[in-house]
Amino acid sequence: MATEMEAQSVGAEDGFTQVTRKGGRRAKKRQAEQLSPAGEGEDAGRMDTEEARPAKRPVFPPLSGDAFLGGKEETRKISVPANRYTPLKENWLKIFTPIVEHLGLQIRFNLKSRNVEIRTCKETKDVSALTKAADFVKAFILGFQVEDALALIRLDDLFLESFEITDVKPLKGDHLSRAIGRIAGKGGKTKFTIENVTRTRIVLADVKVHILGSFQNIKMARTAICNLILGNSSFFLWCFLWKEKNRNLGTQSRFAHAFRIRVMLKMAGRNSRVHKCGPRKKSRNIFARIPSVCLLEKSKGLLGSIA
């Protein structure tokens, strides 16, 4: 050890510098600090610590509607078919008032291009106002009432969905007419039932079906309408709606239970009949195997209490 120390001291006296192992960034940084003066090192360290401090979170004042849009005007155009000219003219004030007063937009009907044009202005405060107004006008043009379409402006979780009957099943001629009749029902009874149970609004325009409501309700109404298109009767529709409604609520009401027993009695009575041409074919209905006497005894107390 003594000889090694003497050799190093002799090398330093001769003017040789000690060779160090090549390192990474830390070694180079340490070497630069050793070569630099003490004062400069302190200043550099102080500057490094000052730059390393996180900057304060910027606070920006709220922007107006004009600043949101960047000073540019945005426009939406909705084409109007010929069969909606008269309803649009009669309900123009009901459409004009919420768009101009509540949303702060400008609206006009272009007679040459037959379009309803909506654009933003300096009074527009909400960025989504233009989209809401366009959906509102589009819903009215599709056939919804003004009062129902206004919900698109007031609520945020409502949507529009459109599809054609031929998208579900390629029907033609009388088969297509019967499918439309099954959806509408006698006097619109089936369509009103679907609307009331699913809390949606439905427009049936020839082969097109338009549904207005929330996402989950639209899904339920669409499934019910598709079942009718595929050929299911209104009885199966009522059973489906009853099941879906109870599934969403998580409970089974007394009225729903009484309705189910009435349906079971009705089906049991139908299956027990014998036609003049011979016995009826064997039914695949599960209620046909239950005797009507047992069902009647079971439902006496419940139906009597509800009545």
mmCIF file of C-alpha atoms in Angstrom, residues 5-300:
data_model
loop_
_atom_site.group_PDB
_atom_site.id
_atom_site.type_symbol
_atom_site.label_atom_id
_atom_site.label_comp_id
_atom_site.label_asym_id
_atom_site.label_seq_id
_atom_site.Cartn_x
_atom_site.Cartn_y
_atom_site.Cartn_z
ATOM 1 C CA MET A 5 0.747 5.741 -2.554
ATOM 2 C CA GLU A 6 4.347 6.687 -3.372
ATOM 3 C CA ALA A 7 3.809 5.824 -7.063
ATOM 4 C CA GLN A 8 0.673 8.015 -7.225
ATOM 5 C CA SER A 9 2.461 10.942 -5.555
ATOM 6 C CA VAL A 10 5.403 10.573 -7.949
ATOM 7 C CA GLY A 11 3.027 10.539 -10.944
ATOM 8 C CA ALA A 12 1.295 13.709 -9.711
ATOM 9 C CA GLU A 13 4.653 15.448 -9.246
ATOM 10 C CA ASP A 14 5.753 14.492 -12.764
ATOM 11 C CA GLY A 15 2.653 16.254 -14.182
ATOM 12 C CA PHE A 16 0.545 13.257 -14.999
ATOM 13 C CA THR A 17 -3.198 13.365 -14.218
ATOM 14 C CA GLN A 18 -5.059 10.433 -12.824
ATOM 15 C CA VAL A 19 -7.298 8.679 -15.392
ATOM 16 C CA THR A 20 -10.774 7.907 -14.071
ATOM 17 C CA ARG A 21 -13.250 5.420 -15.366
ATOM 18 C CA LYS A 22 -15.719 6.741 -17.919
ATOM 19 C CA GLY A 23 -19.086 7.130 -16.293
ATOM 20 C CA GLY A 24 -22.505 8.343 -17.189
ATOM 21 C CA ARG A 25 -24.192 11.647 -16.687
ATOM 22 C CA ARG A 26 -23.651 11.666 -12.939
ATOM 23 C CA ALA A 27 -19.872 11.321 -13.323
ATOM 24 C CA LYS A 28 -19.708 14.104 -15.906
ATOM 25 C CA LYS A 29 -21.823 16.354 -13.749
ATOM 26 C CA ARG A 30 -19.643 15.659 -10.711
ATOM 27 C CA GLN A 31 -16.528 16.410 -12.750
ATOM 28 C CA ALA A 32 -17.938 19.695 -14.021
ATOM 29 C CA GLU A 33 -18.801 20.774 -10.476
ATOM 30 C CA GLN A 34 -15.269 20.042 -9.323
ATOM 31 C CA LEU A 35 -13.730 22.099 -12.129
ATOM 32 C CA SER A 36 -16.042 25.085 -11.703
ATOM 33 C CA PRO A 37 -15.411 27.633 -8.930
ATOM 34 C CA ALA A 38 -17.262 27.335 -5.684
ATOM 35 C CA GLY A 39 -19.244 30.532 -6.164
ATOM 36 C CA GLU A 40 -20.430 29.668 -9.625
ATOM 37 C CA GLY A 41 -21.444 26.213 -8.418
ATOM 38 C CA GLU A 42 -23.613 27.691 -5.714
ATOM 39 C CA ASP A 43 -25.349 30.043 -8.184
ATOM 40 C CA ALA A 44 -25.938 27.228 -10.647
ATOM 41 C CA GLY A 45 -27.376 24.996 -7.901
ATOM 42 C CA ARG A 46 -29.668 27.804 -6.781
ATOM 43 C CA MET A 47 -30.902 28.341 -10.341
ATOM 44 C CA ASP A 48 -31.528 24.620 -10.760
ATOM 45 C CA THR A 49 -33.652 24.512 -7.637
ATOM 46 C CA GLU A 50 -35.625 27.543 -8.735
ATOM 47 C CA GLU A 51 -36.374 26.005 -12.146
ATOM 48 C CA ALA A 52 -37.324 22.681 -10.567
ATOM 49 C CA ARG A 53 -40.156 24.230 -8.546
ATOM 50 C CA PRO A 54 -43.572 23.495 -10.053
ATOM 51 C CA ALA A 55 -45.332 26.523 -11.442
ATOM 52 C CA LYS A 56 -48.610 27.644 -9.944
ATOM 53 C CA ARG A 57 -51.827 26.448 -11.587
ATOM 54 C CA PRO A 58 -53.047 29.105 -14.029
ATOM 55 C CA VAL A 59 -56.418 30.683 -13.357
ATOM 56 C CA PHE A 60 -58.382 31.784 -16.415
ATOM 57 C CA PRO A 61 -61.560 33.854 -16.264
ATOM 58 C CA PRO A 62 -64.765 32.284 -17.668
ATOM 59 C CA LEU A 63 -65.204 32.778 -21.393
ATOM 60 C CA SER A 64 -68.321 34.106 -23.027
ATOM 61 C CA GLY A 65 -70.181 32.302 -25.791
ATOM 62 C CA ASP A 66 -68.494 34.414 -28.437
ATOM 63 C CA ALA A 67 -65.066 33.487 -27.090
ATOM 64 C CA PHE A 68 -65.982 29.790 -27.054
ATOM 65 C CA LEU A 69 -66.780 29.883 -30.737
ATOM 66 C CA GLY A 70 -63.659 31.872 -31.523
ATOM 67 C CA GLY A 71 -65.613 34.704 -33.118
ATOM 68 C CA LYS A 72 -66.904 32.412 -35.908
ATOM 69 C CA GLU A 73 -70.553 31.706 -36.612
ATOM 70 C CA GLU A 74 -71.672 28.098 -36.905
ATOM 71 C CA THR A 75 -74.715 27.100 -38.928
ATOM 72 C CA ARG A 76 -76.926 24.013 -39.097
ATOM 73 C CA LYS A 77 -79.397 23.256 -41.896
ATOM 74 C CA ILE A 78 -82.350 20.867 -41.595
ATOM 75 C CA SER A 79 -84.225 19.978 -44.751
ATOM 76 C CA VAL A 80 -88.019 19.994 -44.598
ATOM 77 C CA PRO A 81 -90.059 17.520 -46.706
ATOM 78 C CA ALA A 82 -93.171 18.664 -48.522
ATOM 79 C CA ASN A 83 -95.592 16.990 -46.107
ATOM 80 C CA ARG A 84 -94.239 19.012 -43.152
ATOM 81 C CA TYR A 85 -94.604 22.512 -44.642
ATOM 82 C CA THR A 86 -98.068 23.139 -43.208
ATOM 83 C CA PRO A 87 -97.323 21.823 -39.678
ATOM 84 C CA LEU A 88 -94.123 23.887 -39.631
ATOM 85 C CA LYS A 89 -96.018 27.014 -40.614
ATOM 86 C CA GLU A 90 -98.730 26.443 -37.984
ATOM 87 C CA ASN A 91 -96.259 25.749 -35.143
ATOM 88 C CA TRP A 92 -93.556 28.232 -36.138
ATOM 89 C CA LEU A 93 -94.021 30.437 -33.069
ATOM 90 C CA LYS A 94 -93.736 27.437 -30.739
ATOM 91 C CA ILE A 95 -90.476 26.456 -32.438
ATOM 92 C CA PHE A 96 -89.130 30.000 -32.751
ATOM 93 C CA THR A 97 -89.613 31.052 -29.109
ATOM 94 C CA PRO A 98 -87.446 28.489 -27.202
ATOM 95 C CA ILE A 99 -84.639 28.604 -29.764
ATOM 96 C CA VAL A 100 -84.302 32.393 -29.783
ATOM 97 C CA GLU A 101 -85.188 33.292 -26.177
ATOM 98 C CA HIS A 102 -83.770 30.371 -24.209
ATOM 99 C CA LEU A 103 -80.844 29.207 -26.367
ATOM 100 C CA GLY A 104 -79.877 32.592 -27.801
ATOM 101 C CA LEU A 105 -79.714 31.438 -31.438
ATOM 102 C CA GLN A 106 -80.955 32.795 -34.741
ATOM 103 C CA ILE A 107 -83.371 30.773 -36.885
ATOM 104 C CA ARG A 108 -85.057 31.223 -40.255
ATOM 105 C CA PHE A 109 -86.785 29.170 -42.941
ATOM 106 C CA ASN A 110 -85.157 29.492 -46.371
ATOM 107 C CA LEU A 111 -87.923 29.378 -48.980
ATOM 108 C CA LYS A 112 -85.553 28.729 -51.885
ATOM 109 C CA SER A 113 -83.666 25.770 -50.465
ATOM 110 C CA ARG A 114 -86.561 24.588 -48.236
ATOM 111 C CA ASN A 115 -84.274 24.333 -45.209
ATOM 112 C CA VAL A 116 -84.522 25.503 -41.604
ATOM 113 C CA GLU A 117 -81.268 27.351 -40.896
ATOM 114 C CA ILE A 118 -79.973 27.856 -37.343
ATOM 115 C CA ARG A 119 -76.827 29.813 -36.497
ATOM 116 C CA THR A 120 -75.019 31.156 -33.465
ATOM 117 C CA CYS A 121 -74.591 34.812 -32.520
ATOM 118 C CA LYS A 122 -73.028 36.951 -29.794
ATOM 119 C CA GLU A 123 -75.882 36.130 -27.384
ATOM 120 C CA THR A 124 -75.150 32.393 -27.527
ATOM 121 C CA LYS A 125 -73.771 31.292 -24.143
ATOM 122 C CA ASP A 126 -73.850 27.500 -24.329
ATOM 123 C CA VAL A 127 -71.706 25.545 -26.787
ATOM 124 C CA SER A 128 -74.245 22.687 -27.032
ATOM 125 C CA ALA A 129 -77.140 25.042 -27.778
ATOM 126 C CA LEU A 130 -76.769 24.635 -31.544
ATOM 127 C CA THR A 131 -76.895 20.837 -31.337
ATOM 128 C CA LYS A 132 -79.943 20.897 -29.052
ATOM 129 C CA ALA A 133 -81.805 23.262 -31.367
ATOM 130 C CA ALA A 134 -80.985 21.139 -34.422
ATOM 131 C CA ASP A 135 -82.234 17.967 -32.670
ATOM 132 C CA PHE A 136 -85.398 19.785 -31.577
ATOM 133 C CA VAL A 137 -86.250 20.921 -35.116
ATOM 134 C CA LYS A 138 -85.332 17.526 -36.573
ATOM 135 C CA ALA A 139 -87.621 15.731 -34.100
ATOM 136 C CA PHE A 140 -90.537 17.984 -35.069
ATOM 137 C CA ILE A 141 -89.921 17.429 -38.778
ATOM 138 C CA LEU A 142 -89.865 13.650 -38.238
ATOM 139 C CA GLY A 143 -93.405 13.876 -36.856
ATOM 140 C CA PHE A 144 -93.183 14.360 -33.084
ATOM 141 C CA GLN A 145 -95.324 16.910 -31.285
ATOM 142 C CA VAL A 146 -93.715 20.220 -30.298
ATOM 143 C CA GLU A 147 -94.314 19.502 -26.591
ATOM 144 C CA ASP A 148 -92.540 16.131 -26.856
ATOM 145 C CA ALA A 149 -89.668 17.518 -28.927
ATOM 146 C CA LEU A 150 -89.076 20.300 -26.367
ATOM 147 C CA ALA A 151 -87.757 17.654 -23.968
ATOM 148 C CA LEU A 152 -84.608 17.472 -26.129
ATOM 149 C CA ILE A 153 -83.814 21.063 -25.107
ATOM 150 C CA ARG A 154 -84.666 20.677 -21.410
ATOM 151 C CA LEU A 155 -83.038 17.296 -20.762
ATOM 152 C CA ASP A 156 -79.594 16.010 -21.689
ATOM 153 C CA ASP A 157 -80.148 12.225 -21.647
ATOM 154 C CA LEU A 158 -82.705 12.022 -24.474
ATOM 155 C CA PHE A 159 -81.901 10.710 -27.939
ATOM 156 C CA LEU A 160 -83.495 10.053 -31.321
ATOM 157 C CA GLU A 161 -83.301 6.700 -33.078
ATOM 158 C CA SER A 162 -84.704 5.793 -36.488
ATOM 159 C CA PHE A 163 -84.839 2.514 -38.391
ATOM 160 C CA GLU A 164 -86.869 0.883 -41.135
ATOM 161 C CA ILE A 165 -89.087 -2.162 -40.889
ATOM 162 C CA THR A 166 -87.280 -3.772 -43.810
ATOM 163 C CA ASP A 167 -84.011 -3.565 -41.854
ATOM 164 C CA VAL A 168 -85.425 -6.041 -39.322
ATOM 165 C CA LYS A 169 -87.058 -8.364 -41.863
ATOM 166 C CA PRO A 170 -87.283 -7.942 -45.662
ATOM 167 C CA LEU A 171 -91.072 -7.819 -46.078
ATOM 168 C CA LYS A 172 -93.040 -6.840 -49.181
ATOM 169 C CA GLY A 173 -96.645 -6.297 -50.177
ATOM 170 C CA ASP A 174 -99.329 -7.479 -47.782
ATOM 171 C CA HIS A 175 -96.772 -8.898 -45.355
ATOM 172 C CA LEU A 176 -95.322 -5.405 -44.903
ATOM 173 C CA SER A 177 -98.793 -3.933 -44.425
ATOM 174 C CA ARG A 178 -99.635 -6.496 -41.754
ATOM 175 C CA ALA A 179 -96.382 -5.761 -39.918
ATOM 176 C CA ILE A 180 -97.229 -2.049 -39.863
ATOM 177 C CA GLY A 181 -100.699 -2.917 -38.588
ATOM 178 C CA ARG A 182 -99.288 -5.048 -35.777
ATOM 179 C CA ILE A 183 -97.082 -2.172 -34.631
ATOM 180 C CA ALA A 184 -99.915 0.375 -34.700
ATOM 181 C CA GLY A 185 -102.710 -1.848 -33.410
ATOM 182 C CA LYS A 186 -106.428 -1.139 -33.588
ATOM 183 C CA GLY A 187 -106.826 2.609 -33.269
ATOM 184 C CA GLY A 188 -103.163 2.938 -32.274
ATOM 185 C CA LYS A 189 -103.685 0.888 -29.101
ATOM 186 C CA THR A 190 -100.496 -1.175 -29.384
ATOM 187 C CA LYS A 191 -98.309 1.842 -30.123
ATOM 188 C CA PHE A 192 -99.767 3.774 -27.185
ATOM 189 C CA THR A 193 -99.167 0.783 -24.894
ATOM 190 C CA ILE A 194 -95.489 0.612 -25.868
ATOM 191 C CA GLU A 195 -95.140 4.372 -25.354
ATOM 192 C CA ASN A 196 -96.724 4.334 -21.898
ATOM 193 C CA VAL A 197 -94.822 1.320 -20.603
ATOM 194 C CA THR A 198 -91.394 2.300 -21.965
ATOM 195 C CA ARG A 199 -91.863 6.074 -21.417
ATOM 196 C CA THR A 200 -90.939 6.903 -24.988
ATOM 197 C CA ARG A 201 -92.585 8.557 -27.991
ATOM 198 C CA ILE A 202 -92.925 6.632 -31.248
ATOM 199 C CA VAL A 203 -93.681 7.901 -34.754
ATOM 200 C CA LEU A 204 -94.683 5.342 -37.380
ATOM 201 C CA ALA A 205 -94.230 6.882 -40.840
ATOM 202 C CA ASP A 206 -94.792 4.274 -43.557
ATOM 203 C CA VAL A 207 -91.862 1.832 -43.237
ATOM 204 C CA LYS A 208 -89.822 4.105 -40.934
ATOM 205 C CA VAL A 209 -90.016 4.028 -37.136
ATOM 206 C CA HIS A 210 -88.724 6.941 -35.036
ATOM 207 C CA ILE A 211 -88.258 6.606 -31.252
ATOM 208 C CA LEU A 212 -87.609 9.456 -28.799
ATOM 209 C CA GLY A 213 -86.466 8.705 -25.247
ATOM 210 C CA SER A 214 -83.580 7.697 -23.020
ATOM 211 C CA PHE A 215 -81.087 5.019 -24.040
ATOM 212 C CA GLN A 216 -82.528 2.199 -21.915
ATOM 213 C CA ASN A 217 -86.139 3.018 -22.812
ATOM 214 C CA ILE A 218 -85.321 3.195 -26.524
ATOM 215 C CA LYS A 219 -83.723 -0.236 -26.285
ATOM 216 C CA MET A 220 -86.858 -1.710 -24.666
ATOM 217 C CA ALA A 221 -89.227 -0.104 -27.187
ATOM 218 C CA ARG A 222 -87.056 -1.171 -30.136
ATOM 219 C CA THR A 223 -87.024 -4.789 -28.943
ATOM 220 C CA ALA A 224 -90.822 -4.786 -28.585
ATOM 221 C CA ILE A 225 -91.318 -3.330 -32.066
ATOM 222 C CA CYS A 226 -88.865 -5.813 -33.591
ATOM 223 C CA ASN A 227 -90.798 -8.700 -32.016
ATOM 224 C CA LEU A 228 -93.985 -7.421 -33.652
ATOM 225 C CA ILE A 229 -92.248 -7.113 -37.014
ATOM 226 C CA LEU A 230 -90.987 -10.684 -36.763
ATOM 227 C CA GLY A 231 -94.571 -11.916 -36.366
ATOM 228 C CA ASN A 232 -95.312 -12.093 -32.629
ATOM 229 C CA SER A 233 -98.844 -11.233 -31.563
ATOM 230 C CA SER A 234 -99.885 -8.502 -29.164
ATOM 231 C CA PHE A 235 -100.305 -11.110 -26.386
ATOM 232 C CA PHE A 236 -96.587 -11.926 -26.471
ATOM 233 C CA LEU A 237 -95.864 -8.207 -26.608
ATOM 234 C CA TRP A 238 -97.780 -7.576 -23.372
ATOM 235 C CA CYS A 239 -95.936 -10.453 -21.681
ATOM 236 C CA PHE A 240 -92.591 -9.045 -22.821
ATOM 237 C CA LEU A 241 -93.415 -5.529 -21.608
ATOM 238 C CA TRP A 242 -94.686 -6.876 -18.287
ATOM 239 C CA LYS A 243 -91.460 -8.859 -17.794
ATOM 240 C CA GLU A 244 -89.177 -5.962 -18.755
ATOM 241 C CA LYS A 245 -91.069 -3.497 -16.588
ATOM 242 C CA ASN A 246 -90.833 -5.716 -13.516
ATOM 243 C CA ARG A 247 -87.158 -6.389 -14.243
ATOM 244 C CA ASN A 248 -86.401 -2.670 -14.274
ATOM 245 C CA LEU A 249 -88.436 -1.965 -11.148
ATOM 246 C CA GLY A 250 -87.070 -5.003 -9.333
ATOM 247 C CA THR A 251 -90.494 -5.831 -7.815
ATOM 248 C CA GLN A 252 -93.729 -7.478 -8.900
ATOM 249 C CA SER A 253 -96.882 -5.508 -8.178
ATOM 250 C CA ARG A 254 -100.252 -7.038 -7.283
ATOM 251 C CA PHE A 255 -101.762 -5.634 -10.452
ATOM 252 C CA ALA A 256 -99.088 -7.328 -12.575
ATOM 253 C CA HIS A 257 -99.691 -10.644 -10.801
ATOM 254 C CA ALA A 258 -103.441 -10.346 -11.334
ATOM 255 C CA PHE A 259 -102.882 -9.521 -15.009
ATOM 256 C CA ARG A 260 -100.754 -12.646 -15.388
ATOM 257 C CA ILE A 261 -103.432 -14.858 -13.815
ATOM 258 C CA ARG A 262 -106.104 -13.378 -16.084
ATOM 259 C CA VAL A 263 -103.942 -14.176 -19.119
ATOM 260 C CA MET A 264 -103.391 -17.726 -17.859
ATOM 261 C CA LEU A 265 -107.142 -18.243 -17.415
ATOM 262 C CA LYS A 266 -107.819 -16.873 -20.879
ATOM 263 C CA MET A 267 -105.270 -19.137 -22.529
ATOM 264 C CA ALA A 268 -106.480 -22.180 -20.585
ATOM 265 C CA GLY A 269 -110.049 -21.473 -21.723
ATOM 266 C CA ARG A 270 -108.947 -21.189 -25.340
ATOM 267 C CA ASN A 271 -107.059 -24.484 -25.265
ATOM 268 C CA SER A 272 -109.992 -26.365 -23.700
ATOM 269 C CA ARG A 273 -112.339 -25.539 -26.593
ATOM 270 C CA VAL A 274 -113.127 -28.111 -29.286
ATOM 271 C CA HIS A 275 -113.803 -26.925 -32.855
ATOM 272 C CA LYS A 276 -116.576 -28.315 -35.018
ATOM 273 C CA CYS A 277 -114.114 -29.732 -37.555
ATOM 274 C CA GLY A 278 -112.385 -31.806 -34.866
ATOM 275 C CA PRO A 279 -110.103 -31.535 -31.845
ATOM 276 C CA ARG A 280 -107.692 -28.650 -31.733
ATOM 277 C CA LYS A 281 -104.022 -29.286 -32.417
ATOM 278 C CA LYS A 282 -101.687 -29.706 -29.493
ATOM 279 C CA SER A 283 -100.495 -26.292 -28.325
ATOM 280 C CA ARG A 284 -96.952 -25.504 -27.288
ATOM 281 C CA ASN A 285 -98.216 -23.044 -24.695
ATOM 282 C CA ILE A 286 -97.067 -23.891 -21.173
ATOM 283 C CA PHE A 287 -100.356 -22.652 -19.691
ATOM 284 C CA ALA A 288 -102.333 -25.277 -21.644
ATOM 285 C CA ARG A 289 -101.164 -28.031 -19.300
ATOM 286 C CA ILE A 290 -102.579 -26.294 -16.216
ATOM 287 C CA PRO A 291 -106.278 -27.086 -15.566
ATOM 288 C CA SER A 292 -108.498 -24.024 -15.574
ATOM 289 C CA VAL A 293 -110.134 -25.143 -12.281
ATOM 290 C CA CYS A 294 -106.813 -24.927 -10.416
ATOM 291 C CA LEU A 295 -106.083 -21.520 -11.869
ATOM 292 C CA LEU A 296 -109.546 -20.277 -10.948
ATOM 293 C CA GLU A 297 -109.225 -21.445 -7.330
ATOM 294 C CA LYS A 298 -105.768 -19.907 -7.082
ATOM 295 C CA SER A 299 -106.898 -16.534 -8.396
ATOM 296 C CA LYS A 300 -110.165 -16.128 -6.487
#
